[in-house]
Coordinates of C-alpha atoms in Angstrom, one line a residue:
Chain A
X1 CA -145.4 178.8 -49.0
X2 CA -144.0 182.2 -47.9
X3 CA -144.5 185.0 -50.3
X4 CA -141.6 186.9 -51.9
X5 CA -142.4 189.8 -49.6
X6 CA -142.1 187.6 -46.6
X7 CA -138.9 186.0 -47.8
X8 CA -137.2 189.4 -48.5
X9 CA -138.4 190.6 -45.1
X10 CA -136.8 187.5 -43.5
X11 CA -133.5 188.4 -45.2
X12 CA -133.5 185.6 -47.8
X13 CA -130.8 186.5 -50.2
X14 CA -132.2 184.6 -53.2
X15 CA -135.5 186.3 -52.8
X16 CA -133.8 189.7 -52.6
X17 CA -131.8 188.9 -55.7
X18 CA -135.0 187.9 -57.5
X19 CA -136.8 191.0 -56.4
X20 CA -134.0 193.2 -57.7
X21 CA -134.1 191.4 -61.0
X22 CA -137.7 192.1 -61.3
X23 CA -137.0 195.8 -60.5
X24 CA -134.4 195.8 -63.3
X25 CA -136.9 194.2 -65.7
X26 CA -139.4 197.0 -64.9
X27 CA -142.0 194.5 -63.6
X28 CA -144.9 196.7 -62.4
X29 CA -145.7 194.2 -59.6
X30 CA -142.6 195.2 -57.7
X31 CA -144.1 198.5 -56.5
X32 CA -146.8 196.7 -54.5
X33 CA -144.1 194.4 -52.9
X34 CA -141.9 197.4 -52.1
X35 CA -145.0 199.2 -50.7
X36 CA -145.6 196.3 -48.3
X37 CA -141.9 196.2 -47.4
X38 CA -141.8 200.0 -46.7
X39 CA -142.3 199.7 -42.9
X40 CA -139.2 197.6 -42.7
X41 CA -137.0 200.2 -44.5
X42 CA -135.1 203.2 -43.1
X43 CA -132.9 201.1 -40.8
X44 CA -129.8 200.8 -43.0
X45 CA -127.0 203.3 -43.2
X46 CA -126.9 204.4 -46.9
X47 CA -123.6 205.5 -48.2
X48 CA -123.2 206.9 -51.8
X49 CA -119.8 206.8 -53.4
X50 CA -119.3 208.5 -56.7
X51 CA -116.5 210.0 -58.8
X52 CA -115.0 210.0 -62.2
X53 CA -113.7 206.9 -64.0
X54 CA -110.2 205.9 -62.9
X55 CA -110.3 207.1 -59.3
X56 CA -110.5 203.6 -57.9
X57 CA -114.0 203.8 -56.4
X58 CA -114.6 200.1 -56.7
X59 CA -111.4 199.3 -54.8
X60 CA -112.4 201.8 -52.1
X61 CA -115.9 200.3 -51.9
X62 CA -114.5 196.8 -51.5
X63 CA -112.0 198.0 -48.8
X64 CA -114.8 199.8 -46.9
X65 CA -117.0 196.7 -47.1
X66 CA -114.3 194.6 -45.5
X67 CA -113.9 197.1 -42.7
X68 CA -117.6 197.3 -42.0
X69 CA -117.8 193.5 -42.0
X70 CA -115.0 193.1 -39.5
X71 CA -116.1 195.9 -37.1
X72 CA -113.7 197.5 -34.6
X73 CA -113.7 197.9 -30.8
X74 CA -116.2 200.8 -31.1
X75 CA -118.2 199.5 -34.1
X76 CA -119.8 196.1 -34.2
X77 CA -119.5 194.0 -37.4
X78 CA -122.3 194.8 -39.8
X79 CA -123.9 193.1 -42.8
X80 CA -123.1 194.9 -46.0
X81 CA -125.0 195.5 -49.3
X82 CA -123.2 196.8 -52.3
X83 CA -125.1 198.2 -55.2
X84 CA -122.8 199.1 -58.1
X85 CA -124.7 201.3 -60.6
X86 CA -121.9 201.2 -63.0
X87 CA -121.1 199.5 -66.3
X88 CA -117.4 199.6 -65.3
X89 CA -117.8 197.9 -62.0
X90 CA -115.8 194.7 -61.1
X91 CA -119.0 192.7 -61.5
X92 CA -119.3 193.4 -65.2
X93 CA -115.7 193.1 -66.0
X94 CA -114.5 196.6 -66.4
X95 CA -112.1 197.0 -63.4
X96 CA -108.6 196.1 -62.6
X97 CA -107.5 192.7 -61.3
X98 CA -107.0 194.0 -57.8
X99 CA -110.7 194.7 -57.4
X100 CA -111.7 191.3 -58.7
X101 CA -109.5 189.6 -56.1
X102 CA -110.8 191.8 -53.4
X103 CA -114.4 191.2 -54.4
X104 CA -113.8 187.5 -54.6
X105 CA -112.8 187.6 -51.0
X106 CA -116.0 189.4 -50.1
X107 CA -118.1 187.2 -52.3
X108 CA -117.4 184.2 -50.1
X109 CA -118.8 186.1 -47.1
X110 CA -122.5 185.5 -46.4
X111 CA -122.8 188.8 -44.7
X112 CA -122.1 190.7 -47.9
X113 CA -124.7 191.0 -50.7
X114 CA -123.3 192.4 -54.0
X115 CA -125.4 193.5 -56.9
X116 CA -124.6 195.5 -60.1
X117 CA -127.0 197.6 -62.3
X118 CA -126.1 198.7 -65.8
X119 CA -126.4 202.4 -66.6
X120 CA -128.7 202.1 -69.6
X121 CA -132.3 202.6 -70.1
X122 CA -134.3 205.8 -70.4
X123 CA -133.9 209.0 -68.5
X124 CA -134.6 208.7 -64.8
X125 CA -135.0 204.9 -65.2
X126 CA -131.7 204.0 -63.6
X127 CA -132.0 206.4 -60.6
X128 CA -135.5 205.0 -59.9
X129 CA -134.4 201.4 -60.3
X130 CA -131.4 202.0 -58.0
X131 CA -133.6 203.6 -55.4
X132 CA -136.0 200.6 -55.5
X133 CA -133.1 198.2 -55.2
X134 CA -131.8 200.1 -52.2
X135 CA -135.2 199.9 -50.6
X136 CA -135.3 196.1 -51.1
X137 CA -131.8 195.7 -49.6
X138 CA -132.8 197.8 -46.7
X139 CA -136.0 195.8 -46.1
X140 CA -133.9 192.6 -46.3
X141 CA -132.0 193.8 -43.2
X142 CA -128.6 194.7 -44.7
X143 CA -127.2 197.1 -42.2
X144 CA -124.8 199.2 -44.3
X145 CA -125.5 199.8 -48.0
X146 CA -122.8 201.1 -50.3
X147 CA -124.2 202.7 -53.5
X148 CA -121.4 203.0 -56.0
X149 CA -121.9 205.1 -59.2
X150 CA -119.4 206.0 -61.8
X151 CA -119.3 209.2 -63.8
X152 CA -119.7 212.9 -63.5
X153 CA -123.3 213.5 -64.8
X154 CA -126.5 214.5 -63.1
X155 CA -127.7 210.8 -63.0
X156 CA -124.8 209.9 -60.8
X157 CA -125.4 212.9 -58.5
X158 CA -129.1 211.9 -58.3
X159 CA -128.2 208.3 -57.4
X160 CA -125.6 209.3 -54.8
X161 CA -128.0 211.7 -53.2
X162 CA -130.3 208.8 -52.3
X163 CA -127.7 208.1 -49.6
X164 CA -127.4 209.7 -46.2
X165 CA -123.6 210.1 -46.6
X166 CA -122.1 211.1 -49.9
X167 CA -118.5 210.3 -50.6
X168 CA -116.8 211.8 -53.7
X169 CA -113.7 210.1 -54.8
X170 CA -110.9 211.9 -56.6
X171 CA -107.4 210.8 -57.7
X172 CA -104.3 212.9 -58.5
X173 CA -103.4 213.6 -62.0
X174 CA -106.5 212.8 -63.9
X175 CA -106.2 215.9 -66.0
X176 CA -107.7 219.3 -66.1
X177 CA -111.0 218.1 -67.4
X178 CA -111.7 216.2 -64.2
X179 CA -110.2 218.8 -61.9
X180 CA -112.7 221.3 -63.3
X181 CA -115.6 219.0 -62.5
X182 CA -115.0 219.4 -58.8
X183 CA -116.8 222.7 -58.4
X184 CA -120.1 221.1 -59.2
X185 CA -119.6 217.8 -57.4
X186 CA -118.2 219.4 -54.2
X187 CA -121.6 220.6 -53.3
X188 CA -122.9 217.1 -52.7
X189 CA -119.9 215.7 -50.9
X190 CA -120.0 215.0 -47.2
X191 CA -116.6 213.3 -47.4
X192 CA -114.0 213.8 -50.2
X193 CA -111.5 211.0 -50.6
X194 CA -108.3 211.5 -52.6
X195 CA -107.5 207.9 -53.5
X196 CA -104.3 206.7 -55.1
X197 CA -102.6 209.0 -52.6
X198 CA -99.3 207.3 -53.4
X199 CA -99.2 208.9 -56.8
X200 CA -97.5 212.2 -57.4
X201 CA -99.7 215.3 -57.0
X202 CA -101.8 213.8 -54.2
X203 CA -101.0 216.6 -51.7
X204 CA -101.7 219.3 -54.2
X205 CA -105.0 217.7 -55.1
X206 CA -105.9 217.6 -51.4
X207 CA -104.8 221.3 -51.0
X208 CA -106.8 222.5 -54.0
X209 CA -109.9 220.6 -52.7
X210 CA -109.5 222.1 -49.3
X211 CA -109.1 225.6 -50.9
X212 CA -112.3 225.1 -52.9
X213 CA -114.2 223.9 -49.9
X214 CA -113.2 227.1 -48.1
X215 CA -113.5 227.6 -44.4
X216 CA -116.3 226.0 -42.4
X217 CA -117.2 224.8 -39.0
X218 CA -117.8 221.4 -37.6
X219 CA -119.6 220.2 -34.5
X220 CA -123.1 220.6 -33.2
X221 CA -125.4 221.1 -36.2
X222 CA -122.6 221.9 -38.6
X223 CA -120.7 219.5 -40.9
X224 CA -117.7 220.6 -42.8
X225 CA -116.9 218.3 -45.7
X226 CA -113.7 216.4 -44.9
X227 CA -110.8 215.7 -47.3
X228 CA -109.1 212.4 -46.6
X229 CA -106.3 210.5 -48.4
X230 CA -106.4 206.8 -49.2
X231 CA -104.5 204.1 -51.1
X232 CA -107.5 201.8 -51.3
X233 CA -105.5 199.0 -53.0
X234 CA -103.3 198.6 -49.9
X235 CA -106.0 199.6 -47.4
X236 CA -104.1 202.7 -46.3
X237 CA -106.4 205.4 -44.9
X238 CA -109.6 203.4 -45.4
X239 CA -110.2 203.0 -41.6
X240 CA -110.2 206.8 -41.3
X241 CA -112.9 207.0 -44.0
X242 CA -115.0 204.4 -42.1
X243 CA -114.5 206.6 -38.9
X244 CA -115.6 209.7 -40.9
X245 CA -118.7 207.9 -42.1
X246 CA -119.5 207.0 -38.5
X247 CA -119.0 210.6 -37.3
X248 CA -121.2 211.9 -40.2
X249 CA -123.9 209.4 -39.2
X250 CA -123.8 210.7 -35.6
X251 CA -124.0 214.3 -37.0
X252 CA -127.0 213.4 -39.2
X253 CA -128.9 212.0 -36.2
X254 CA -127.9 214.7 -33.8
X255 CA -128.7 217.6 -36.1
X256 CA -132.0 216.3 -37.5
X257 CA -130.4 216.4 -40.9
X258 CA -131.1 212.7 -41.4
X259 CA -134.8 213.3 -41.2
X260 CA -134.6 216.3 -43.4
X261 CA -132.7 214.4 -46.1
X262 CA -135.1 211.5 -46.0
X263 CA -138.1 213.8 -46.2
X264 CA -136.5 215.7 -49.2
X265 CA -135.9 212.4 -51.0
X266 CA -139.5 211.2 -50.2
X267 CA -140.9 214.4 -51.6
X268 CA -138.9 214.4 -54.8
X269 CA -139.8 210.7 -55.3
X270 CA -143.5 211.4 -54.7
X271 CA -143.5 214.3 -57.2
X272 CA -141.9 212.1 -59.8
X273 CA -144.5 209.3 -59.2
X274 CA -147.4 211.8 -59.4
X275 CA -146.0 213.3 -62.6
X276 CA -145.9 209.8 -64.2
X277 CA -149.3 208.7 -63.0
X278 CA -151.1 211.9 -64.0
X279 CA -149.6 211.6 -67.5
X280 CA -150.6 207.9 -67.7
X281 CA -154.1 208.8 -66.6
X282 CA -154.4 211.6 -69.1
X283 CA -153.1 209.3 -71.9
X284 CA -155.7 206.7 -71.2
X285 CA -158.6 209.1 -71.1
X286 CA -159.0 209.5 -74.8
X287 CA -157.3 209.0 -78.1
X288 CA -154.2 211.1 -77.8
X289 CA -152.2 210.9 -80.9
X290 CA -148.9 212.3 -79.8
X291 CA -147.1 210.9 -82.8
X292 CA -149.4 212.8 -85.2
X293 CA -148.9 216.0 -83.2
X294 CA -145.1 215.4 -83.2
X295 CA -145.1 215.2 -87.1
X296 CA -146.9 218.5 -87.2
X297 CA -144.2 220.0 -84.9
X298 CA -141.5 218.5 -87.0
X299 CA -143.1 219.8 -90.2
X300 CA -143.2 223.3 -88.5
X301 CA -147.0 223.4 -88.9
X302 CA -147.3 224.1 -85.2
X303 CA -144.9 224.8 -82.3
X304 CA -144.5 222.5 -79.3
X305 CA -145.9 225.3 -77.2
X306 CA -149.1 225.4 -79.4
X307 CA -149.3 221.6 -79.4
X308 CA -149.4 221.4 -75.6
X309 CA -152.2 224.0 -75.6
X310 CA -154.2 222.1 -78.1
X311 CA -153.7 218.8 -76.4
X312 CA -154.7 220.2 -73.0
X313 CA -157.5 222.4 -74.4
X314 CA -156.0 225.5 -72.7
Chain B
X1 CA -138.6 249.1 -81.8
X2 CA -138.1 245.5 -83.0
X3 CA -139.0 242.8 -80.5
X4 CA -136.6 240.2 -79.2
X5 CA -138.3 237.6 -81.4
X6 CA -137.7 239.8 -84.5
X7 CA -134.1 240.6 -83.5
X8 CA -133.3 236.9 -83.0
X9 CA -135.0 236.0 -86.3
X10 CA -132.9 238.7 -88.0
X11 CA -129.8 237.0 -86.7
X12 CA -128.9 239.7 -84.1
X13 CA -126.2 238.1 -82.0
X14 CA -126.8 240.2 -78.9
X15 CA -130.5 239.4 -79.0
X16 CA -129.6 235.7 -79.3
X17 CA -127.2 235.9 -76.4
X18 CA -129.9 237.6 -74.3
X19 CA -132.5 235.0 -75.2
X20 CA -130.2 232.2 -74.2
X21 CA -129.4 233.9 -70.9
X22 CA -133.2 234.1 -70.2
X23 CA -133.4 230.3 -71.1
X24 CA -130.7 229.7 -68.5
X25 CA -132.5 231.8 -65.9
X26 CA -135.6 229.7 -66.5
X27 CA -137.6 232.8 -67.5
X28 CA -141.1 231.3 -68.4
X29 CA -141.5 234.0 -71.1
X30 CA -138.9 232.3 -73.3
X31 CA -141.3 229.6 -74.3
X32 CA -143.6 232.0 -76.0
X33 CA -140.7 233.5 -77.9
X34 CA -139.4 230.1 -78.9
X35 CA -142.9 229.2 -80.0
X36 CA -143.0 232.2 -82.3
X37 CA -139.5 231.4 -83.6
X38 CA -140.5 227.7 -84.3
X39 CA -141.3 228.2 -88.0
X40 CA -137.8 229.5 -88.5
X41 CA -136.1 226.4 -87.0
X42 CA -135.1 223.1 -88.6
X43 CA -132.7 224.7 -91.0
X44 CA -129.4 224.1 -89.2
X45 CA -127.3 221.0 -89.2
X46 CA -127.1 219.8 -85.7
X47 CA -124.0 217.9 -84.6
X48 CA -123.7 216.4 -81.1
X49 CA -120.2 215.7 -79.8
X50 CA -119.8 213.8 -76.6
X51 CA -117.2 211.6 -74.8
X52 CA -115.4 211.1 -71.6
X53 CA -113.2 213.8 -70.0
X54 CA -109.7 214.0 -71.4
X55 CA -110.5 212.9 -74.9
X56 CA -110.0 216.4 -76.4
X57 CA -113.5 217.0 -77.4
X58 CA -113.2 220.8 -77.1
X59 CA -110.1 220.9 -79.4
X60 CA -112.0 218.8 -82.0
X61 CA -115.0 221.1 -81.8
X62 CA -112.8 224.1 -82.3
X63 CA -111.0 222.4 -85.3
X64 CA -114.3 221.4 -86.9
X65 CA -115.7 224.9 -86.4
X66 CA -112.7 226.3 -88.3
X67 CA -113.2 223.9 -91.2
X68 CA -116.9 224.6 -91.5
X69 CA -116.2 228.3 -91.5
X70 CA -113.6 228.0 -94.2
X71 CA -115.6 225.7 -96.5
X72 CA -114.0 223.6 -99.2
X73 CA -114.5 223.3 -103.0
X74 CA -117.6 221.1 -102.4
X75 CA -118.8 222.7 -99.2
X76 CA -119.5 226.4 -99.0
X77 CA -118.4 228.3 -95.9
X78 CA -121.1 228.2 -93.2
X79 CA -121.9 230.2 -90.1
X80 CA -121.2 228.1 -86.9
X81 CA -122.8 228.0 -83.5
X82 CA -121.1 226.2 -80.6
X83 CA -123.1 225.2 -77.5
X84 CA -120.7 223.7 -74.9
X85 CA -122.8 222.0 -72.3
X86 CA -119.8 221.4 -70.2
X87 CA -118.4 222.7 -67.0
X88 CA -114.9 221.8 -68.3
X89 CA -115.2 223.7 -71.6
X90 CA -112.7 226.3 -72.7
X91 CA -115.3 229.0 -72.1
X92 CA -115.4 228.3 -68.4
X93 CA -111.7 227.9 -67.9
X94 CA -111.3 224.1 -67.5
X95 CA -109.4 223.2 -70.6
X96 CA -105.9 223.2 -71.9
X97 CA -104.2 226.2 -73.3
X98 CA -104.3 224.9 -76.9
X99 CA -108.1 225.1 -76.8
X100 CA -108.1 228.6 -75.5
X101 CA -105.8 229.8 -78.3
X102 CA -107.9 228.0 -80.9
X103 CA -111.1 229.4 -79.5
X104 CA -109.7 232.9 -79.3
X105 CA -109.1 232.6 -83.1
X106 CA -112.7 231.6 -83.6
X107 CA -114.0 234.3 -81.2
X108 CA -112.7 237.0 -83.5
X109 CA -114.9 235.7 -86.3
X110 CA -118.3 237.2 -86.7
X111 CA -119.6 234.0 -88.3
X112 CA -119.1 232.0 -85.1
X113 CA -121.4 232.2 -82.1
X114 CA -120.0 230.5 -78.9
X115 CA -122.0 229.8 -75.8
X116 CA -121.5 227.6 -72.8
X117 CA -124.0 226.2 -70.3
X118 CA -123.0 224.8 -66.9
X119 CA -124.2 221.3 -66.1
X120 CA -125.9 222.0 -62.9
X121 CA -129.5 222.3 -61.9
X122 CA -132.2 219.7 -61.5
X123 CA -132.8 216.5 -63.5
X124 CA -133.8 217.2 -67.0
X125 CA -133.3 220.9 -66.6
X126 CA -130.0 221.0 -68.5
X127 CA -131.1 218.9 -71.4
X128 CA -134.2 221.1 -71.8
X129 CA -132.3 224.3 -71.5
X130 CA -129.7 223.0 -74.1
X131 CA -132.5 222.1 -76.5
X132 CA -134.1 225.5 -76.1
X133 CA -130.7 227.2 -76.8
X134 CA -130.2 225.1 -79.9
X135 CA -133.7 226.2 -81.1
X136 CA -132.7 229.8 -80.6
X137 CA -129.5 229.4 -82.4
X138 CA -131.2 227.6 -85.3
X139 CA -133.8 230.4 -85.5
X140 CA -131.1 233.0 -85.6
X141 CA -129.8 231.4 -88.8
X142 CA -126.6 229.7 -87.6
X143 CA -126.1 227.1 -90.3
X144 CA -124.1 224.5 -88.4
X145 CA -124.5 224.0 -84.7
X146 CA -122.1 222.0 -82.6
X147 CA -123.4 220.8 -79.3
X148 CA -120.6 219.6 -77.1
X149 CA -121.2 217.7 -73.9
X150 CA -118.7 216.1 -71.5
X151 CA -119.2 213.0 -69.6
X152 CA -120.6 209.5 -69.8
X153 CA -124.0 209.8 -68.2
X154 CA -127.5 209.6 -69.5
X155 CA -127.8 213.4 -69.5
X156 CA -125.0 213.7 -72.0
X157 CA -126.5 211.0 -74.2
X158 CA -129.9 212.8 -74.1
X159 CA -128.3 216.1 -75.1
X160 CA -126.2 214.6 -77.8
X161 CA -129.3 212.9 -79.2
X162 CA -130.9 216.2 -79.9
X163 CA -128.5 216.4 -82.8
X164 CA -128.9 214.9 -86.3
X165 CA -125.4 213.5 -86.2
X166 CA -123.8 212.2 -83.1
X167 CA -120.0 212.0 -82.7
X168 CA -118.5 210.1 -79.8
X169 CA -114.9 211.0 -79.1
X170 CA -112.5 208.5 -77.6
X171 CA -108.8 208.7 -76.8
X172 CA -106.2 205.9 -76.4
X173 CA -105.1 204.9 -73.0
X174 CA -107.8 206.4 -70.8
X175 CA -107.9 203.2 -68.8
X176 CA -110.2 200.2 -68.4
X177 CA -112.9 202.2 -66.8
X178 CA -113.5 204.3 -69.9
X179 CA -112.9 201.5 -72.3
X180 CA -115.8 199.7 -70.7
X181 CA -118.2 202.5 -71.2
X182 CA -118.0 202.1 -74.9
X183 CA -120.6 199.4 -75.2
X184 CA -123.3 201.8 -73.9
X185 CA -122.3 204.8 -75.9
X186 CA -121.6 203.0 -79.1
X187 CA -125.3 202.7 -79.7
X188 CA -125.8 206.4 -80.2
X189 CA -122.7 207.1 -82.3
X190 CA -123.0 207.9 -86.0
X191 CA -119.3 208.7 -86.1
X192 CA -116.6 207.6 -83.6
X193 CA -113.4 209.6 -83.4
X194 CA -110.3 208.3 -81.8
X195 CA -108.6 211.6 -81.0
X196 CA -105.0 212.0 -79.7
X197 CA -104.2 209.4 -82.4
X198 CA -100.5 210.2 -82.0
X199 CA -100.5 208.6 -78.6
X200 CA -99.5 204.9 -78.1
X201 CA -102.4 202.5 -78.3
X202 CA -104.5 204.5 -80.9
X203 CA -104.6 201.7 -83.4
X204 CA -105.7 199.1 -80.8
X205 CA -108.4 201.5 -79.7
X206 CA -109.6 201.8 -83.3
X207 CA -109.4 198.0 -83.7
X208 CA -111.4 197.3 -80.6
X209 CA -114.0 199.9 -81.5
X210 CA -114.4 198.4 -84.9
X211 CA -114.7 194.9 -83.4
X212 CA -117.4 196.1 -81.0
X213 CA -119.3 197.8 -83.9
X214 CA -119.3 194.5 -85.8
X215 CA -120.1 194.1 -89.4
X216 CA -122.6 196.5 -91.1
X217 CA -123.5 197.9 -94.4
X218 CA -123.4 201.3 -95.7
X219 CA -125.1 202.9 -98.6
X220 CA -128.8 203.5 -99.6
X221 CA -130.8 203.5 -96.4
X222 CA -128.1 202.1 -94.2
X223 CA -125.5 203.8 -92.2
X224 CA -122.6 202.0 -90.5
X225 CA -120.9 204.0 -87.8
X226 CA -117.5 205.1 -88.9
X227 CA -114.3 205.0 -86.8
X228 CA -111.9 207.8 -87.6
X229 CA -108.6 208.9 -86.2
X230 CA -107.6 212.5 -85.5
X231 CA -105.0 214.6 -83.8
X232 CA -107.3 217.6 -83.2
X233 CA -104.6 219.8 -81.8
X234 CA -102.6 219.7 -85.1
X235 CA -105.7 219.4 -87.3
X236 CA -104.8 216.0 -88.6
X237 CA -107.8 214.0 -89.7
X238 CA -110.3 216.7 -88.9
X239 CA -111.2 217.3 -92.6
X240 CA -112.1 213.6 -92.8
X241 CA -114.5 214.0 -89.9
X242 CA -116.1 217.0 -91.6
X243 CA -116.5 214.9 -94.8
X244 CA -118.0 212.1 -92.7
X245 CA -120.5 214.6 -91.2
X246 CA -121.4 215.7 -94.7
X247 CA -121.9 212.2 -95.9
X248 CA -124.0 211.4 -92.8
X249 CA -126.2 214.4 -93.5
X250 CA -126.7 213.2 -97.1
X251 CA -127.7 209.8 -95.8
X252 CA -130.1 211.3 -93.3
X253 CA -132.0 213.1 -96.0
X254 CA -131.9 210.3 -98.6
X255 CA -133.2 207.7 -96.2
X256 CA -135.8 209.7 -94.4
X257 CA -134.0 209.2 -91.2
X258 CA -133.7 213.0 -90.6
X259 CA -137.5 213.3 -90.4
X260 CA -137.8 210.2 -88.3
X261 CA -135.2 211.5 -85.8
X262 CA -136.8 214.9 -85.7
X263 CA -140.2 213.4 -85.1
X264 CA -138.9 211.1 -82.4
X265 CA -137.4 214.1 -80.6
X266 CA -140.5 216.2 -81.0
X267 CA -142.6 213.4 -79.5
X268 CA -140.3 212.9 -76.5
X269 CA -140.2 216.6 -75.9
X270 CA -144.0 216.8 -76.2
X271 CA -144.4 214.0 -73.7
X272 CA -142.1 215.8 -71.2
X273 CA -144.0 219.1 -71.5
X274 CA -147.3 217.4 -71.0
X275 CA -146.1 215.5 -68.0
X276 CA -145.0 218.8 -66.4
X277 CA -148.1 220.8 -67.3
X278 CA -150.4 218.1 -66.1
X279 CA -148.6 218.0 -62.8
X280 CA -148.7 221.8 -62.5
X281 CA -152.4 221.8 -63.2
X282 CA -153.0 219.1 -60.6
X283 CA -151.0 220.9 -58.0
X284 CA -152.9 224.1 -58.5
X285 CA -156.3 222.5 -58.3
X286 CA -156.3 222.2 -54.6
X287 CA -154.3 222.2 -51.4
X288 CA -151.8 219.5 -52.1
X289 CA -149.5 219.1 -49.2
X290 CA -146.7 217.0 -50.7
X291 CA -144.3 217.9 -47.9
X292 CA -146.7 216.6 -45.2
X293 CA -147.2 213.4 -47.2
X294 CA -143.4 213.1 -47.6
X295 CA -143.0 213.3 -43.8
X296 CA -145.5 210.5 -43.4
X297 CA -143.6 208.4 -45.9
X298 CA -140.3 209.2 -44.1
X299 CA -141.9 208.2 -40.8
X300 CA -143.0 204.9 -42.3
X301 CA -146.6 205.8 -41.6
X302 CA -147.4 205.1 -45.2
X303 CA -145.6 203.9 -48.3
X304 CA -144.9 206.0 -51.4
X305 CA -147.2 203.7 -53.3
X306 CA -150.1 204.3 -50.8
X307 CA -149.4 208.1 -50.8
X308 CA -149.8 208.3 -54.6
X309 CA -153.2 206.4 -54.3
X310 CA -154.4 208.7 -51.5
X311 CA -153.3 211.9 -53.4
X312 CA -154.9 210.8 -56.7
X313 CA -158.0 209.2 -54.9
X314 CA -157.5 205.9 -56.7

């Protein structure tokens, strides 16, 4: 009987689905499996796609997946994994009919693996689970992995940044609130897509994004974030996004930025793991009544700052 | 010369502003100051207000602040602190003109302290900084503190949960994407406000929220989340929200839930502080080359799981 590790490594989709379910259920055994799969990872192209609700991210993801599956003269067809970290994704019923029809087309294709994750759970939990699911998909040999997140918070940024190429999706006319979010999210975008470009205001959205990005150079070791227009529902402009992803991938390799990003991610992940393990180790060492100390803090008998000193015997 | 601690404790607004600036700048000296101020905290009513972009949260916050300032027959006028953890807040220029006018009215009132915090920085950083700013405002004697966050992510939930009463703001017609987010955010809401209730679809939004909340009981030790309608821009329905906040506050005290929430927050905060301090202590103990280990992980020479074992000598 082959083990789960062997089955995932061999690209078995049911084994992959089962491993991701165990990741979601927080089964501690998954880390050993992922550790054994680690040498098989690092081969996939990881693409993060994020943006506010209503921008049509899911439709764009589906359209991109179709293009990667088909390939072109210069790009061979690739297997595609989609991880939708998104309670509003087509898989959980939140999206428009068009997405569902598109996704149904993809779902019949054995070269596409689709999985959703709900954005609940405790702080950091979702980003970590998403990272683990991406590692599993990578180890299973999926060649291009699209990581879709909804929202405008730090969590979404953290998840998107686990990718090599980050795409931020905007749409015209979503109101001042969302417009104002751009400043923060621009920093992480390698490619900006103004979707629903058939709506009024698309050109002025493109213009204001370009103005915010400012001047920059491209070529060699430099990458200047691109602003592209799409109508994902009809497929218009999506091939240009696929080409931009391809160019960004070439840039990442050429400039050494791919390694730098990967190393940065590995270090941040290592730091987080150490933080958790050190705390667990400390907690197990003796009787640590955090709840009792918390009541003293709440009763203003001591401050949190004093409590830490007492607990650590500083 | 009085110290910063003494000035903040005496309610000096410039000292409070300066302390919050130092919190934002991550000045390590603030923790000692906050520790000394700790006995003076726990007096304010903390109200968290969150919701997706475009729901009109800022307008509602401004309208509520006006009502708390004025007081009514049964509620004395109170001093108000507003912490807008929100890149789209009126204070940073992202909101509609109506908000600005309203806020300008408030800004002329010495009984109101307004402060914004930008949602950047590393994971957890903003929630912690916001918590520290709330402690400072509480210690300075502000009686009601409104903590406004924008967005739909875990960060916003974490920040809102630092309050005693959590208000989630919705608006009709924001599209399927946002509608679908409700399931997750409903869990943390004590009061749900459907703002912009003059727009079409308001009643059906109220109905679907009530349906999702299901049946529940109120009274005694039970609280059933309320669904209220407002048009914050004209003030319609805002007094009812203020009354609901007052009733929720009474419930919190009567049922002991206020203490339980405070203790839960104190414990989570303590855990986070310990995690950080233990890691810092470990890092300082020897030469810990995390960057070198991260390159080995990125080069697939070892897995993150093995790296943790090696670093901790498991």
